[in-house]
mmCIF file of C-alpha atoms in Angstrom:
data_model
loop_
_atom_site.group_PDB
_atom_site.id
_atom_site.type_symbol
_atom_site.label_atom_id
_atom_site.label_comp_id
_atom_site.label_asym_id
_atom_site.label_seq_id
_atom_site.Cartn_x
_atom_site.Cartn_y
_atom_site.Cartn_z
ATOM 1 C CA GLU K 1434 -0.013 0.003 -0.009
ATOM 2 C CA ILE K 1435 1.250 3.452 -0.912
ATOM 3 C CA VAL K 1436 1.264 5.777 2.039
ATOM 4 C CA LEU K 1437 0.735 9.475 1.345
ATOM 5 C CA THR K 1438 2.008 11.989 3.850
ATOM 6 C CA GLN K 1439 0.710 15.545 3.674
ATOM 7 C CA SER K 1440 2.252 18.600 5.276
ATOM 8 C CA PRO K 1441 1.434 20.724 7.031
ATOM 9 C CA THR K 1442 -1.572 19.271 8.846
ATOM 10 C CA THR K 1443 -3.056 22.699 9.344
ATOM 11 C CA MET K 1444 -1.976 26.120 8.274
ATOM 12 C CA ALA K 1445 -3.270 29.642 8.269
ATOM 13 C CA ALA K 1446 -2.619 32.110 5.424
ATOM 14 C CA SER K 1447 -3.349 35.772 4.999
ATOM 15 C CA PRO K 1448 -5.227 37.079 1.951
ATOM 16 C CA GLY K 1449 -2.784 37.526 -0.901
ATOM 17 C CA GLU K 1450 -0.186 35.186 0.605
ATOM 18 C CA LYS K 1451 1.377 32.362 -1.435
ATOM 19 C CA VAL K 1452 0.557 28.904 -0.065
ATOM 20 C CA THR K 1453 2.207 25.580 -0.787
ATOM 21 C CA LEU K 1454 0.853 22.211 0.382
ATOM 22 C CA THR K 1455 2.966 19.119 -0.001
ATOM 23 C CA CYS K 1456 2.238 15.408 -0.436
ATOM 24 C CA ARG K 1457 4.931 12.721 -0.246
ATOM 25 C CA ALA K 1458 4.372 9.181 -1.400
ATOM 26 C CA SER K 1459 6.031 6.100 0.039
ATOM 27 C CA SER K 1460 6.556 4.791 -3.441
ATOM 28 C CA SER K 1461 6.838 6.498 -6.796
ATOM 29 C CA VAL K 1462 3.578 7.368 -8.538
ATOM 30 C CA SER K 1463 3.055 8.739 -12.031
ATOM 31 C CA TYR K 1464 0.345 11.272 -11.118
ATOM 32 C CA MET K 1465 -1.142 12.868 -8.090
ATOM 33 C CA TYR K 1466 -4.699 14.013 -7.601
ATOM 34 C CA TRP K 1467 -5.949 16.718 -5.235
ATOM 35 C CA TYR K 1468 -9.416 17.285 -3.776
ATOM 36 C CA GLN K 1469 -10.937 20.228 -1.962
ATOM 37 C CA GLN K 1470 -13.477 19.619 0.735
ATOM 38 C CA LYS K 1471 -15.339 22.362 2.569
ATOM 39 C CA SER K 1472 -17.056 21.626 5.829
ATOM 40 C CA GLY K 1473 -20.282 19.610 5.484
ATOM 41 C CA THR K 1474 -19.877 19.068 1.742
ATOM 42 C CA SER K 1475 -18.631 16.344 -0.566
ATOM 43 C CA PRO K 1476 -15.025 16.454 -1.780
ATOM 44 C CA LYS K 1477 -14.437 17.995 -5.206
ATOM 45 C CA LEU K 1478 -11.719 17.011 -7.710
ATOM 46 C CA TRP K 1479 -9.400 20.019 -7.753
ATOM 47 C CA ILE K 1480 -6.260 19.022 -9.625
ATOM 48 C CA TYR K 1481 -5.764 15.901 -11.721
ATOM 49 C CA ASP K 1482 -2.840 14.305 -13.476
ATOM 50 C CA THR K 1483 -0.500 16.263 -11.110
ATOM 51 C CA SER K 1484 -0.929 19.669 -12.699
ATOM 52 C CA LYS K 1485 -4.284 19.918 -14.561
ATOM 53 C CA LEU K 1486 -6.977 22.068 -13.014
ATOM 54 C CA ALA K 1487 -10.439 20.569 -12.800
ATOM 55 C CA SER K 1488 -13.319 22.529 -14.320
ATOM 56 C CA GLY K 1489 -14.051 25.773 -12.551
ATOM 57 C CA VAL K 1490 -10.851 25.840 -10.436
ATOM 58 C CA PRO K 1491 -9.284 29.318 -10.367
ATOM 59 C CA ASN K 1492 -5.951 29.623 -12.108
ATOM 60 C CA ARG K 1493 -4.291 30.888 -8.926
ATOM 61 C CA PHE K 1494 -4.079 27.156 -8.139
ATOM 62 C CA SER K 1495 -1.322 25.021 -9.597
ATOM 63 C CA GLY K 1496 0.066 21.527 -9.067
ATOM 64 C CA SER K 1497 3.473 20.069 -9.669
ATOM 65 C CA GLY K 1498 5.713 17.225 -8.746
ATOM 66 C CA SER K 1499 6.970 13.867 -9.782
ATOM 67 C CA GLY K 1500 8.054 10.527 -8.356
ATOM 68 C CA THR K 1501 7.359 10.683 -4.618
ATOM 69 C CA SER K 1502 7.016 14.457 -4.085
ATOM 70 C CA TYR K 1503 4.083 16.614 -5.111
ATOM 71 C CA SER K 1504 2.675 19.939 -4.237
ATOM 72 C CA LEU K 1505 -0.383 22.200 -4.594
ATOM 73 C CA THR K 1506 0.256 25.938 -4.721
ATOM 74 C CA ILE K 1507 -2.028 28.874 -4.373
ATOM 75 C CA SER K 1508 -0.357 32.003 -5.816
ATOM 76 C CA SER K 1509 -2.446 34.378 -3.825
ATOM 77 C CA MET K 1510 -4.692 33.188 -0.969
ATOM 78 C CA GLU K 1511 -8.356 34.134 -1.098
ATOM 79 C CA THR K 1512 -11.076 33.727 1.543
ATOM 80 C CA GLU K 1513 -12.898 31.155 -0.530
ATOM 81 C CA ASP K 1514 -9.821 28.849 -0.532
ATOM 82 C CA THR K 1515 -10.330 27.933 3.139
ATOM 83 C CA ALA K 1516 -10.953 24.162 3.066
ATOM 84 C CA THR K 1517 -9.275 20.834 3.659
ATOM 85 C CA TYR K 1518 -7.144 19.582 0.765
ATOM 86 C CA TYR K 1519 -6.477 15.886 0.205
ATOM 87 C CA CYS K 1520 -3.969 14.212 -2.155
ATOM 88 C CA GLN K 1521 -4.755 10.785 -3.632
ATOM 89 C CA GLN K 1522 -2.847 8.282 -5.693
ATOM 90 C CA GLY K 1523 -4.528 6.183 -8.325
ATOM 91 C CA ARG K 1524 -1.527 4.192 -9.443
ATOM 92 C CA SER K 1525 -2.785 1.000 -7.879
ATOM 93 C CA TYR K 1526 -5.396 -0.413 -5.578
ATOM 94 C CA PRO K 1527 -5.862 0.199 -2.717
ATOM 95 C CA TYR K 1528 -6.202 3.862 -3.650
ATOM 96 C CA THR K 1529 -4.882 5.939 -0.807
ATOM 97 C CA PHE K 1530 -5.402 9.479 0.426
ATOM 98 C CA GLY K 1531 -3.226 11.771 2.461
ATOM 99 C CA ALA K 1532 -4.612 12.760 5.886
ATOM 100 C CA GLY K 1533 -5.387 16.195 4.550
ATOM 101 C CA THR K 1534 -4.173 19.732 5.069
ATOM 102 C CA LYS K 1535 -6.660 22.141 6.653
ATOM 103 C CA LEU K 1536 -6.133 25.605 5.234
ATOM 104 C CA GLU K 1537 -7.519 28.471 7.255
ATOM 105 C CA LEU K 1538 -7.599 32.231 6.856
ATOM 106 C CA LYS K 1539 -5.274 34.258 9.069
ATOM 107 C CA GLU X 642 -24.980 17.442 -15.647
ATOM 108 C CA VAL X 643 -23.409 14.512 -13.831
ATOM 109 C CA GLN X 644 -25.446 13.414 -10.808
ATOM 110 C CA LEU X 645 -24.682 10.672 -8.301
ATOM 111 C CA VAL X 646 -27.301 10.154 -5.620
ATOM 112 C CA GLU X 647 -26.647 7.759 -2.764
ATOM 113 C CA SER X 648 -29.313 6.158 -0.585
ATOM 114 C CA GLY X 649 -29.734 3.354 1.905
ATOM 115 C CA GLY X 650 -27.746 4.719 4.876
ATOM 116 C CA GLY X 651 -28.989 4.647 8.463
ATOM 117 C CA LEU X 652 -28.531 3.284 11.941
ATOM 118 C CA VAL X 653 -27.699 -0.395 12.127
ATOM 119 C CA GLN X 654 -26.574 -2.704 14.954
ATOM 120 C CA PRO X 655 -23.129 -4.289 14.888
ATOM 121 C CA GLY X 656 -23.141 -7.606 12.943
ATOM 122 C CA ARG X 657 -26.089 -6.636 10.856
ATOM 123 C CA SER X 658 -26.271 -5.807 7.123
ATOM 124 C CA LEU X 659 -27.088 -2.772 5.000
ATOM 125 C CA LYS X 660 -27.157 -2.194 1.292
ATOM 126 C CA LEU X 661 -26.254 1.167 -0.222
ATOM 127 C CA SER X 662 -27.375 2.298 -3.686
ATOM 128 C CA CYS X 663 -26.130 5.029 -6.006
ATOM 129 C CA ALA X 664 -28.244 6.283 -8.919
ATOM 130 C CA ALA X 665 -26.180 7.865 -11.694
ATOM 131 C CA SER X 666 -27.267 10.208 -14.433
ATOM 132 C CA GLY X 667 -25.823 12.683 -16.898
ATOM 133 C CA PHE X 668 -23.097 10.399 -18.269
ATOM 134 C CA THR X 669 -22.640 7.023 -19.884
ATOM 135 C CA PHE X 670 -22.459 4.901 -16.701
ATOM 136 C CA SER X 671 -20.932 1.861 -18.441
ATOM 137 C CA ASP X 672 -17.972 3.944 -19.601
ATOM 138 C CA TYR X 673 -16.713 4.390 -16.043
ATOM 139 C CA TYR X 674 -15.230 2.259 -13.313
ATOM 140 C CA MET X 675 -17.082 3.168 -10.155
ATOM 141 C CA ALA X 676 -16.017 3.381 -6.547
ATOM 142 C CA TRP X 677 -17.119 3.816 -2.953
ATOM 143 C CA VAL X 678 -15.163 6.118 -0.664
ATOM 144 C CA ARG X 679 -16.019 6.700 2.997
ATOM 145 C CA GLN X 680 -15.315 9.299 5.622
ATOM 146 C CA ALA X 681 -15.645 8.608 9.322
ATOM 147 C CA PRO X 682 -16.903 11.605 11.373
ATOM 148 C CA THR X 683 -14.225 14.265 11.625
ATOM 149 C CA LYS X 684 -11.732 11.985 9.741
ATOM 150 C CA GLY X 685 -10.144 11.836 6.325
ATOM 151 C CA LEU X 686 -11.145 10.047 3.091
ATOM 152 C CA GLU X 687 -10.800 6.299 2.727
ATOM 153 C CA TRP X 688 -11.231 4.300 -0.457
ATOM 154 C CA VAL X 689 -13.431 1.241 0.121
ATOM 155 C CA ALA X 690 -13.978 -0.555 -3.172
ATOM 156 C CA SER X 691 -14.031 -0.237 -6.971
ATOM 157 C CA ILE X 692 -15.701 -2.098 -9.824
ATOM 158 C CA SER X 693 -14.827 -2.330 -13.486
ATOM 159 C CA TYR X 694 -16.986 -1.230 -16.406
ATOM 160 C CA ASP X 695 -18.968 -4.496 -16.664
ATOM 161 C CA GLY X 696 -18.633 -5.634 -13.087
ATOM 162 C CA GLY X 697 -16.195 -8.382 -14.031
ATOM 163 C CA SER X 698 -13.454 -7.101 -11.725
ATOM 164 C CA THR X 699 -13.805 -5.834 -8.196
ATOM 165 C CA TYR X 700 -11.312 -4.402 -5.746
ATOM 166 C CA TYR X 701 -11.545 -3.925 -1.974
ATOM 167 C CA ARG X 702 -9.590 -2.495 0.902
ATOM 168 C CA ASP X 703 -8.387 -5.246 3.228
ATOM 169 C CA SER X 704 -10.579 -4.209 6.144
ATOM 170 C CA VAL X 705 -13.804 -4.856 4.202
ATOM 171 C CA LYS X 706 -12.782 -7.871 2.121
ATOM 172 C CA GLY X 707 -15.201 -10.742 2.724
ATOM 173 C CA ARG X 708 -17.737 -8.458 4.370
ATOM 174 C CA PHE X 709 -18.629 -5.902 1.637
ATOM 175 C CA THR X 710 -19.645 -6.550 -1.964
ATOM 176 C CA ILE X 711 -19.658 -3.923 -4.670
ATOM 177 C CA SER X 712 -21.842 -4.486 -7.685
ATOM 178 C CA ARG X 713 -23.485 -2.508 -10.526
ATOM 179 C CA ASP X 714 -26.398 -2.662 -12.936
ATOM 180 C CA ASN X 715 -25.514 -0.825 -16.070
ATOM 181 C CA ALA X 716 -29.043 -1.065 -17.391
ATOM 182 C CA LYS X 717 -30.232 0.896 -14.458
ATOM 183 C CA SER X 718 -27.110 3.126 -14.178
ATOM 184 C CA SER X 719 -26.827 2.045 -10.578
ATOM 185 C CA LEU X 720 -23.992 1.126 -8.209
ATOM 186 C CA TYR X 721 -24.413 -0.853 -5.022
ATOM 187 C CA LEU X 722 -22.519 -1.736 -1.817
ATOM 188 C CA GLN X 723 -23.759 -4.679 0.200
ATOM 189 C CA MET X 724 -22.315 -4.382 3.661
ATOM 190 C CA ASP X 725 -22.473 -7.417 5.929
ATOM 191 C CA SER X 726 -21.125 -8.064 9.439
ATOM 192 C CA LEU X 727 -20.980 -4.392 10.091
ATOM 193 C CA ARG X 728 -18.607 -3.072 12.771
ATOM 194 C CA SER X 729 -18.553 0.171 14.693
ATOM 195 C CA GLU X 730 -15.500 1.238 12.649
ATOM 196 C CA ASP X 731 -17.562 1.140 9.488
ATOM 197 C CA THR X 732 -19.473 4.164 10.753
ATOM 198 C CA ALA X 733 -18.945 6.817 8.086
ATOM 199 C CA THR X 734 -20.508 8.831 5.269
ATOM 200 C CA TYR X 735 -20.255 6.723 2.140
ATOM 201 C CA TYR X 736 -19.714 8.454 -1.177
ATOM 202 C CA CYS X 737 -20.272 7.058 -4.626
ATOM 203 C CA THR X 738 -17.677 8.235 -7.144
ATOM 204 C CA THR X 739 -16.609 7.685 -10.709
ATOM 205 C CA ASP X 740 -13.186 5.985 -10.899
ATOM 206 C CA LEU X 741 -10.704 6.573 -13.705
ATOM 207 C CA SER X 742 -7.755 6.633 -11.260
ATOM 208 C CA THR X 743 -8.960 10.127 -10.520
ATOM 209 C CA LEU X 744 -12.278 10.310 -8.633
ATOM 210 C CA ALA X 745 -13.873 13.005 -10.748
ATOM 211 C CA TYR X 746 -17.517 13.005 -9.641
ATOM 212 C CA TRP X 747 -18.902 12.523 -6.124
ATOM 213 C CA GLY X 748 -22.357 12.105 -4.742
ATOM 214 C CA GLN X 749 -23.617 13.902 -1.654
ATOM 215 C CA GLY X 750 -22.985 10.880 0.534
ATOM 216 C CA THR X 751 -25.080 8.666 2.773
ATOM 217 C CA LEU X 752 -24.377 8.299 6.468
ATOM 218 C CA VAL X 753 -24.033 4.817 7.947
ATOM 219 C CA THR X 754 -23.992 4.574 11.744
ATOM 220 C CA VAL X 755 -23.127 1.210 13.304
ATOM 221 C CA SER X 756 -24.150 1.211 16.937
ATOM 222 C CA SER X 757 -26.196 -0.815 19.415
#
């Protein structure tokens, strides 16, 4: 089973601040997927195939990485970005998720 | 518009069974693998099971193997999860998702509570 480790667990960012969330895999994967989940709602696909933005995702978001190290970056934090972000690998079953990074507004 | 609507959740005693359903619309159901993902209260996401286009291949996480059965009916555009021998640790919101390695579409979830 591929273990995904996200960091930080929680963080607070000010409006306009650049934010970087990381996800490390215990084994190499070809792609990483990211989901945004706001309190009380279903997760939404946010980034797929490591760096492609899902439909409707603002272009202040970007994804990058390869092998065992991946990241999600917000170029300029906005209020609506407060949420929990999960990474997920789909290389093989069992699919696994990171524990999530809770992003709050400072 | 893609829609996934789960149903069948509720309160069930440990050791009992429950069957979840997911009604899909807005896309060609048979073109997608499908999956169930769960989320325990205040916890993270956990993949549970997936099924291939025609149901010929199924995949499970170890903790539910032998207790849960994923199935589908392409004629009805429906996905199912039969859950037997339920345990308290199965308490979670269960989401139906499309599965093409990425989990692109999600339902609203159905809450399963296992408690005496």
